Amino acid sequence: MSTDTLTVIDNRTGKSYEITITDGAIKASDLRKLKTNPGDYGLMSYDPAFTNTASTKSAITYLDGDNGKLYYRGYPIEQLAEKSTHLETAYLILNGELPTVPQLEAWETAIKKHWFIHENIKHLIDAFRHDAHPMGMFISAVGASSSFHPESAEIFDPAIRNEQIVRLIAEVPTIAAFSYRHIRGLPVVYPDDDLSYAGNFLSMMFKKAELRYKPNPVLERALDMLFLLHADHEQNCSTNTMRAIGSAHADPYVSLAGAAAALYGPLHGGANEAVVRMLTRIGSTKNIPAFIESVKHGEGKLMGFGHRVYKNFDPRGRIVKQLAYEVFEVTGRNPLLDVALELEKIAREDEYFISRKLYPNVDFYSGLIYQAMGLPTPFFPVLFAIPRTVGWLAQWVELLNDPEQKIARPRQIYIGPEQRDYVPMDKRR
Ligand code: ACO
């Protein structure tokens, strides 16, 4: 018997089946051969939340959760964080290889060509209330952009598709910064072609009356590194959403708006915001033991801890923690850092967290950096969505080019009532 098969005996019928194992997985559809009678649909696998289901083959990001490894296109995240930039890494993620000098120059020029947004999108942002959550504004503006580029529906035309990819990566920082300026009641600052991707973003956020905004190089590099660290993370909740919407052949703008909506949730990209709120609530190291006890009693979660795949340190978390010290050299130490450090120390010695393999994830320290840089807390998930746009788009293209993919449509196990007749209103109890 080949080692690449699985023999299954169905005890309902006594029949034996041989199922092929490829790349460490069986095809769930092969289970349908297991039937109790010819009319039977066949055996299904039940996997709420996809805890053990591979939904795709992917060549983009490799994640080894037990050993805390993360590679983009084979390159370890630590090397990219140290040596690359967000835009260079974006090129790598999208194209599979690091760019040459002319390729990088052309890529950066293309991004700069597209980082102005249509004035009507600015008016759309203006229509929001002053206290609107910036993720609501971001999702709306990205979704609305679909109507400005109707050609984007031609998702199988590579040239059209590439143009939308460049445009989206270029426009998301502008949309984000315009939302911030609106909330603050400030006039918008248009993009500056002389600045880097991160530097231009800082300019659009913080420029005041000075003729030319000069980003602090430490903060510019830190933001760029945070962008790079968030660029992709294989089949997470928002990427799965991007793929699910994309599988219906929706255009990239509305697909990405949906992905951003998934990211907004506090269990996902909204966690960085939730961490800072949690640390603020805890307030002081003396309150930590009581807080930890409340978490252990199920009265809330230790936000920024735990991960579906990492059962070890999130390698991005390590880099972000180190980066925090570099940023605080410039901005001054965020007073919440002491609460975070002590919280991490206590949690990592506590049996509850050890036995469940709960380690700090990327969001545990990133919010502290954003806060020290003067970015408002509700804005943190937007700072996640900007770089993740790269990963969403790369995964979307991979989906469209994958002949094995179809419209995403899981099965269900129906547990509702049997067929019954309509009950008129006067007969209901
Ligand atoms: N605090 C306290 N307990 C936790 C935490 C936490 N942060 N995370 C998981 N647990 C506990 C669960 O209650 C569960 O305990 P039990 O076995 O006694 O029932 C056990 O650990 C296993 O957790 P699951 O919920 O099964 O893990 P899952 O893989 O479904 O969830 C998730 C992963 C959503 C990230 C979870 O750990 C969590 O909610 N963390 C806090 C939010 C957060 O930081 N999210 C950011 C994730 S990274 C990202 O998206 C960028």
XYZ file of C-alpha atoms and ligand atoms in Angstrom:
480
model
C 0.000 0.000 0.000
C 1.342 3.445 -0.924
C 2.079 5.717 2.031
C 0.238 8.459 0.180
C -3.188 7.037 0.807
C -5.521 6.715 3.732
C -7.621 3.583 4.200
C -10.970 4.256 5.786
C -13.484 1.652 6.875
C -17.028 2.970 7.071
C -18.494 1.059 10.021
C -22.010 1.948 8.870
C -21.582 -0.239 5.766
C -18.404 -2.213 6.453
C -16.940 -0.906 3.174
C -13.304 0.091 2.881
C -12.108 3.114 0.881
C -8.685 4.306 -0.157
C -8.308 8.072 -0.159
C -5.326 9.857 -1.681
C -3.161 12.062 0.510
C -1.507 14.957 -1.341
C 0.654 17.572 0.374
C -0.411 16.244 3.763
C -4.110 16.646 3.069
C -7.033 14.620 1.808
C -9.614 16.194 -0.472
C -12.773 16.732 1.550
C -14.765 15.932 -1.619
C -13.190 12.431 -1.676
C -15.156 11.691 1.497
C -18.322 11.855 -0.564
C -17.524 8.381 -1.838
C -18.569 7.175 1.627
C -22.303 6.624 1.276
C -24.825 4.498 3.150
C -27.064 4.191 0.057
C -26.971 5.475 -3.542
C -29.191 8.463 -2.675
C -26.927 9.553 0.175
C -25.087 12.861 -0.512
C -21.934 11.315 0.932
C -19.833 11.966 4.014
C -18.962 15.577 4.806
C -16.323 16.979 7.123
C -17.600 19.383 9.778
C -15.185 22.217 10.512
C -16.730 25.383 11.909
C -14.204 28.243 11.724
C -11.976 26.154 9.409
C -9.691 25.063 12.220
C -8.368 22.122 10.187
C -9.348 22.867 6.610
C -6.997 24.130 3.902
C -9.113 26.248 1.555
C -6.380 26.842 -1.000
C -2.871 26.099 -2.168
C -0.798 29.250 -1.889
C 2.753 30.258 -2.785
C 2.701 33.625 -1.007
C 3.215 33.330 2.752
C 4.553 30.457 4.839
C 3.671 30.327 8.491
C 4.968 27.752 10.973
C 2.946 28.466 14.079
C 4.656 25.911 16.313
C 8.101 27.323 15.651
C 7.135 30.982 15.242
C 8.290 31.303 11.619
C 6.888 33.620 8.986
C 8.197 33.895 5.410
C 6.963 35.994 2.507
C 7.731 34.155 -0.745
C 10.403 32.201 1.143
C 12.133 35.193 2.749
C 12.115 35.250 6.583
C 10.188 38.200 7.984
C 13.163 39.184 10.181
C 15.396 39.680 7.118
C 12.774 41.643 5.239
C 12.058 43.842 8.273
C 15.737 44.649 8.620
C 16.687 45.085 4.978
C 13.623 45.801 2.870
C 10.928 48.464 2.630
C 7.189 48.071 2.534
C 6.943 48.850 -1.180
C 9.808 46.534 -2.090
C 8.194 43.778 -0.027
C 4.825 44.558 -1.610
C 6.418 43.982 -5.016
C 7.830 40.682 -3.736
C 4.485 39.556 -2.356
C 2.638 40.453 -5.540
C 5.206 39.239 -8.085
C 6.992 36.413 -6.299
C 10.504 37.873 -6.602
C 12.358 40.858 -5.170
C 12.539 43.699 -7.713
C 15.664 44.818 -9.539
C 16.578 48.525 -9.260
C 14.652 49.537 -12.433
C 11.678 47.362 -11.427
C 11.535 48.981 -8.000
C 11.827 52.472 -9.464
C 9.030 51.777 -11.946
C 6.878 50.291 -9.170
C 7.386 53.285 -6.850
C 6.707 55.716 -9.703
C 3.498 53.885 -10.568
C 2.341 54.086 -6.936
C 3.079 57.816 -6.783
C 1.165 58.365 -10.016
C -1.946 56.943 -8.385
C -1.899 58.252 -4.846
C -4.266 61.165 -5.459
C -7.891 60.205 -4.956
C -10.898 61.512 -6.862
C -12.250 64.682 -5.242
C -15.672 63.076 -4.957
C -14.213 60.429 -2.635
C -12.987 63.341 -0.522
C -16.562 64.712 -0.510
C -17.821 61.288 0.524
C -15.407 61.322 3.461
C -16.580 64.859 4.294
C -20.133 63.554 4.686
C -19.203 61.535 7.796
C -19.798 62.819 11.309
C -16.815 64.219 13.174
C -16.816 61.245 15.541
C -17.233 58.525 12.896
C -15.007 55.489 13.313
C -12.286 55.760 10.657
C -12.724 52.103 9.690
C -16.317 52.849 8.668
C -15.009 55.700 6.521
C -12.223 53.559 5.082
C -14.532 50.675 4.164
C -17.075 53.040 2.584
C -14.505 54.978 0.571
C -12.794 51.832 -0.738
C -16.162 50.268 -1.654
C -17.356 53.483 -3.317
C -14.177 53.588 -5.432
C -15.605 50.637 -7.361
C -18.128 52.996 -8.956
C -15.312 55.323 -10.094
C -13.573 52.514 -11.953
C -16.265 50.381 -13.609
C -13.609 48.753 -15.806
C -12.354 47.020 -12.643
C -15.144 44.468 -13.174
C -12.904 43.015 -15.934
C -11.096 40.914 -13.374
C -9.625 38.473 -15.895
C -7.883 41.200 -17.907
C -4.352 41.276 -16.417
C -3.645 44.875 -17.483
C -6.868 46.210 -15.957
C -6.339 44.106 -12.876
C -2.794 45.396 -12.377
C -3.938 48.967 -12.693
C -6.475 48.492 -9.896
C -3.816 46.806 -7.734
C -1.459 49.771 -8.097
C -4.304 52.207 -7.552
C -5.568 50.519 -4.421
C -2.124 50.255 -2.803
C -1.506 53.907 -3.703
C -4.894 55.237 -2.612
C -5.477 53.522 0.733
C -3.050 55.772 2.667
C -4.683 58.835 1.115
C -8.174 57.642 2.031
C -6.961 56.903 5.563
C -5.228 60.265 5.988
C -8.187 62.219 4.591
C -10.443 60.426 7.090
C -8.116 61.425 9.913
C -8.030 65.070 8.796
C -11.812 65.086 8.552
C -12.210 63.747 12.087
C -9.763 66.366 13.345
C -11.527 69.134 11.399
C -8.346 69.881 9.457
C -7.925 70.609 5.752
C -6.606 67.652 3.803
C -2.966 67.464 2.766
C -2.408 66.161 -0.740
C 0.272 63.540 -1.480
C 3.888 64.639 -1.884
C 5.798 62.811 -4.641
C 9.160 63.589 -3.033
C 8.399 61.447 -0.003
C 8.433 57.698 0.579
C 5.236 55.673 1.009
C 5.397 55.955 4.808
C 6.837 59.485 4.769
C 4.060 60.716 2.489
C 1.490 59.115 4.771
C 2.943 60.944 7.783
C 2.882 64.166 5.758
C -0.787 63.726 4.790
C -1.581 63.019 8.457
C 0.472 65.595 10.324
C 1.574 68.408 8.003
C 0.524 71.812 9.254
C 1.551 75.185 7.826
C 5.155 74.310 6.981
C 6.004 74.475 3.291
C 7.432 70.988 3.205
C 6.843 68.283 5.776
C 10.007 66.432 6.807
C 9.159 63.125 8.459
C 11.333 62.080 11.373
C 13.486 59.310 9.825
C 13.121 56.994 12.840
C 9.336 57.287 12.816
C 9.183 57.017 9.023
C 11.256 53.824 9.105
C 9.245 52.454 12.052
C 5.948 53.017 10.267
C 7.320 51.503 7.075
C 8.494 48.450 9.030
C 5.096 48.098 10.690
C 3.512 48.256 7.241
C 5.890 45.557 5.980
C 5.158 43.319 8.973
C 1.426 43.548 8.325
C 1.556 43.057 4.542
C 0.295 39.479 4.456
C -0.493 36.638 6.803
C -1.874 33.825 4.629
C -5.459 32.618 5.161
C -6.566 34.796 8.088
C -10.148 35.977 8.585
C -9.959 39.058 6.332
C -7.978 37.315 3.582
C -10.480 34.505 3.639
C -13.185 37.164 3.222
C -11.313 38.730 0.290
C -11.080 35.326 -1.330
C -14.731 34.477 -0.605
C -16.011 37.719 -2.153
C -13.464 37.482 -4.969
C -14.594 33.925 -5.705
C -17.955 35.371 -6.796
C -15.939 37.492 -9.295
C -16.731 40.791 -7.599
C -14.363 43.655 -8.444
C -11.309 44.270 -6.222
C -12.685 47.449 -4.594
C -15.805 45.882 -3.129
C -13.909 42.680 -2.327
C -11.320 44.693 -0.443
C -13.985 46.703 1.377
C -15.385 43.379 2.615
C -11.947 42.180 3.685
C -11.399 45.439 5.577
C -14.748 44.966 7.331
C -13.586 41.561 8.568
C -10.314 43.088 9.697
C -12.202 45.688 11.733
C -13.353 43.063 14.265
C -11.611 43.130 17.668
C -10.626 39.465 17.355
C -8.650 40.325 14.230
C -7.189 43.686 13.125
C -9.226 45.599 15.648
C -7.135 43.939 18.369
C -4.447 46.653 18.340
C -7.115 49.204 19.239
C -8.585 46.844 21.855
C -5.137 46.303 23.429
C -4.599 50.008 24.059
C -8.105 50.368 25.475
C -7.431 47.372 27.742
C -4.064 48.751 28.912
C -5.663 52.144 29.564
C -8.416 50.474 31.605
C -5.885 48.507 33.645
C -4.052 51.785 34.155
C -1.328 50.635 36.526
C 0.791 47.545 37.172
C -0.808 47.097 40.588
C -4.137 46.308 38.904
C -2.685 43.543 36.734
C -3.149 40.527 39.078
C -6.864 41.288 39.450
C -7.180 41.751 35.685
C -5.435 38.421 34.984
C -7.780 36.688 37.430
C -10.798 38.177 35.664
C -9.505 36.881 32.298
C -8.994 33.417 33.781
C -12.575 33.503 35.040
C -13.783 34.163 31.504
C -14.673 37.810 32.093
C -12.841 38.989 28.990
C -9.740 38.249 26.992
C -6.178 39.347 27.281
C -6.229 41.268 24.009
C -3.102 40.968 21.885
C -2.504 37.442 23.146
C -3.251 34.195 21.369
C -3.433 33.220 17.750
C -5.148 30.531 15.711
C -1.873 29.405 14.151
C 0.972 30.647 16.379
C 1.382 28.400 19.386
C 4.684 30.106 20.072
C 5.921 33.693 19.813
C 4.493 35.596 16.840
C 7.773 36.589 15.122
C 6.226 39.920 14.177
C 5.488 40.550 17.867
C 9.182 40.201 18.714
C 10.174 42.732 16.032
C 7.435 45.168 17.049
C 8.478 44.991 20.708
C 12.064 45.897 19.783
C 10.822 48.634 17.462
C 8.787 50.151 20.290
C 11.973 50.979 22.207
C 13.462 52.703 19.141
C 10.335 54.784 18.633
C 10.120 55.741 22.303
C 13.676 57.144 22.028
C 12.149 59.786 19.759
C 8.636 60.193 21.117
C 9.276 59.570 24.792
C 8.265 56.371 26.552
C 4.600 55.466 26.312
C 3.524 55.156 29.975
C 1.390 52.136 29.062
C 4.562 50.232 28.120
C 5.198 49.345 31.767
C 1.689 47.928 32.087
C 2.194 45.937 28.865
C 5.594 44.566 29.903
C 4.355 43.507 33.328
C 1.194 42.016 31.838
C 3.273 39.984 29.397
C 5.614 38.834 32.195
C 2.798 37.697 34.465
C 0.820 36.060 31.676
C 3.856 34.149 30.454
C 4.426 32.683 33.924
C 0.783 31.775 34.463
C -0.375 28.188 33.905
C -3.610 29.343 32.212
C -1.695 31.053 29.383
C 1.159 28.525 29.263
C -1.118 25.497 28.925
C -3.117 27.195 26.162
C 0.050 28.352 24.401
C -1.042 31.984 24.463
C 1.776 34.340 23.475
C 1.764 38.026 22.529
C 0.756 38.515 18.904
C 1.631 41.368 16.536
C -1.055 43.595 18.025
C 0.195 43.546 21.592
C 2.853 46.241 21.124
C 1.950 47.862 17.784
C -0.787 50.031 19.319
C 1.671 51.462 21.839
C 3.892 52.609 18.963
C 1.001 54.137 17.055
C -0.155 55.916 20.199
C 3.345 57.272 20.878
C 3.434 58.561 17.301
C 0.325 60.620 18.013
C -2.147 58.439 16.140
C -5.620 58.209 17.692
C -6.711 54.793 18.983
C -9.698 54.233 16.638
C -7.279 54.742 13.788
C -5.183 51.659 14.574
C -7.173 49.118 12.524
C -6.850 51.478 9.533
C -3.086 51.339 9.995
C -3.420 47.571 9.659
C -5.687 47.771 6.604
C -3.289 50.012 4.634
C -0.473 47.455 4.406
C -2.718 44.388 4.395
C -4.166 45.728 1.124
C -1.039 44.234 -0.486
C -1.693 40.749 0.863
C -5.409 40.867 0.090
C -4.679 41.767 -3.534
C -1.915 39.175 -3.953
C -4.217 36.482 -2.561
C -7.058 37.679 -4.777
C -4.905 37.371 -7.910
C -3.722 33.936 -6.808
C -7.356 32.902 -6.371
C -8.343 34.121 -9.844
C -5.421 32.288 -11.448
C -6.069 29.034 -9.596
C -7.948 26.560 -11.824
C -8.996 24.557 -8.752
C -10.911 27.460 -7.224
C -14.635 27.998 -7.638
C -17.206 30.160 -5.916
C -16.705 29.677 -2.160
C -19.713 27.847 -0.873
C -19.449 25.675 2.254
C -21.986 23.000 3.110
C -24.023 22.944 6.311
C -25.512 20.342 8.609
C -29.154 21.281 8.843
C -30.515 21.034 12.392
C -33.792 22.969 11.980
C -37.401 21.693 11.889
C -38.662 19.093 9.413
C -41.037 20.268 6.675
C -44.261 21.679 8.164
C -47.301 23.591 6.935
C -47.802 27.333 7.198
C -49.816 28.314 10.286
C -52.338 31.186 9.767
C -51.931 34.117 12.174
C -55.140 33.370 14.152
C -53.998 29.790 14.797
C -50.584 30.695 16.246
C -49.934 30.499 19.951
N -7.114 35.685 26.500
C -7.575 34.704 27.312
N -7.859 33.448 26.905
C -7.676 33.189 25.602
C -7.194 34.151 24.685
C -6.911 35.435 25.195
N -6.439 36.378 24.390
N -7.117 33.604 23.470
C -7.534 32.338 23.597
N -7.870 32.079 24.877
C -8.311 30.807 25.449
C -9.727 30.461 25.002
O -10.678 30.985 25.894
C -9.672 28.959 24.994
O -9.753 28.522 26.343
P -10.505 27.147 26.695
O -9.712 26.069 26.022
O -10.494 27.085 28.182
O -11.902 27.267 26.133
C -8.272 28.646 24.522
O -7.482 29.790 24.889
C -8.171 28.426 23.020
O -8.618 29.602 22.375
P -9.562 29.649 21.102
O -10.595 30.712 21.297
O -10.034 28.263 20.767
O -8.518 30.090 20.005
P -8.864 30.592 18.543
O -7.791 30.052 17.674
O -10.266 30.286 18.178
O -8.761 32.185 18.665
C -7.870 34.365 18.710
C -7.646 32.902 18.294
C -9.206 34.850 18.118
C -6.759 35.230 18.154
C -7.923 34.423 20.258
O -6.693 33.984 20.789
C -8.242 35.832 20.742
O -9.420 36.195 20.816
N -7.201 36.642 21.108
C -7.425 38.005 21.545
C -7.708 38.915 20.370
C -6.453 39.181 19.562
O -5.405 39.530 20.097
N -6.612 39.048 18.252
C -5.509 39.337 17.314
C -5.083 38.084 16.645
S -3.725 38.401 15.594
C -4.413 39.164 14.271
O -5.490 38.920 13.835
C -3.630 40.177 13.666
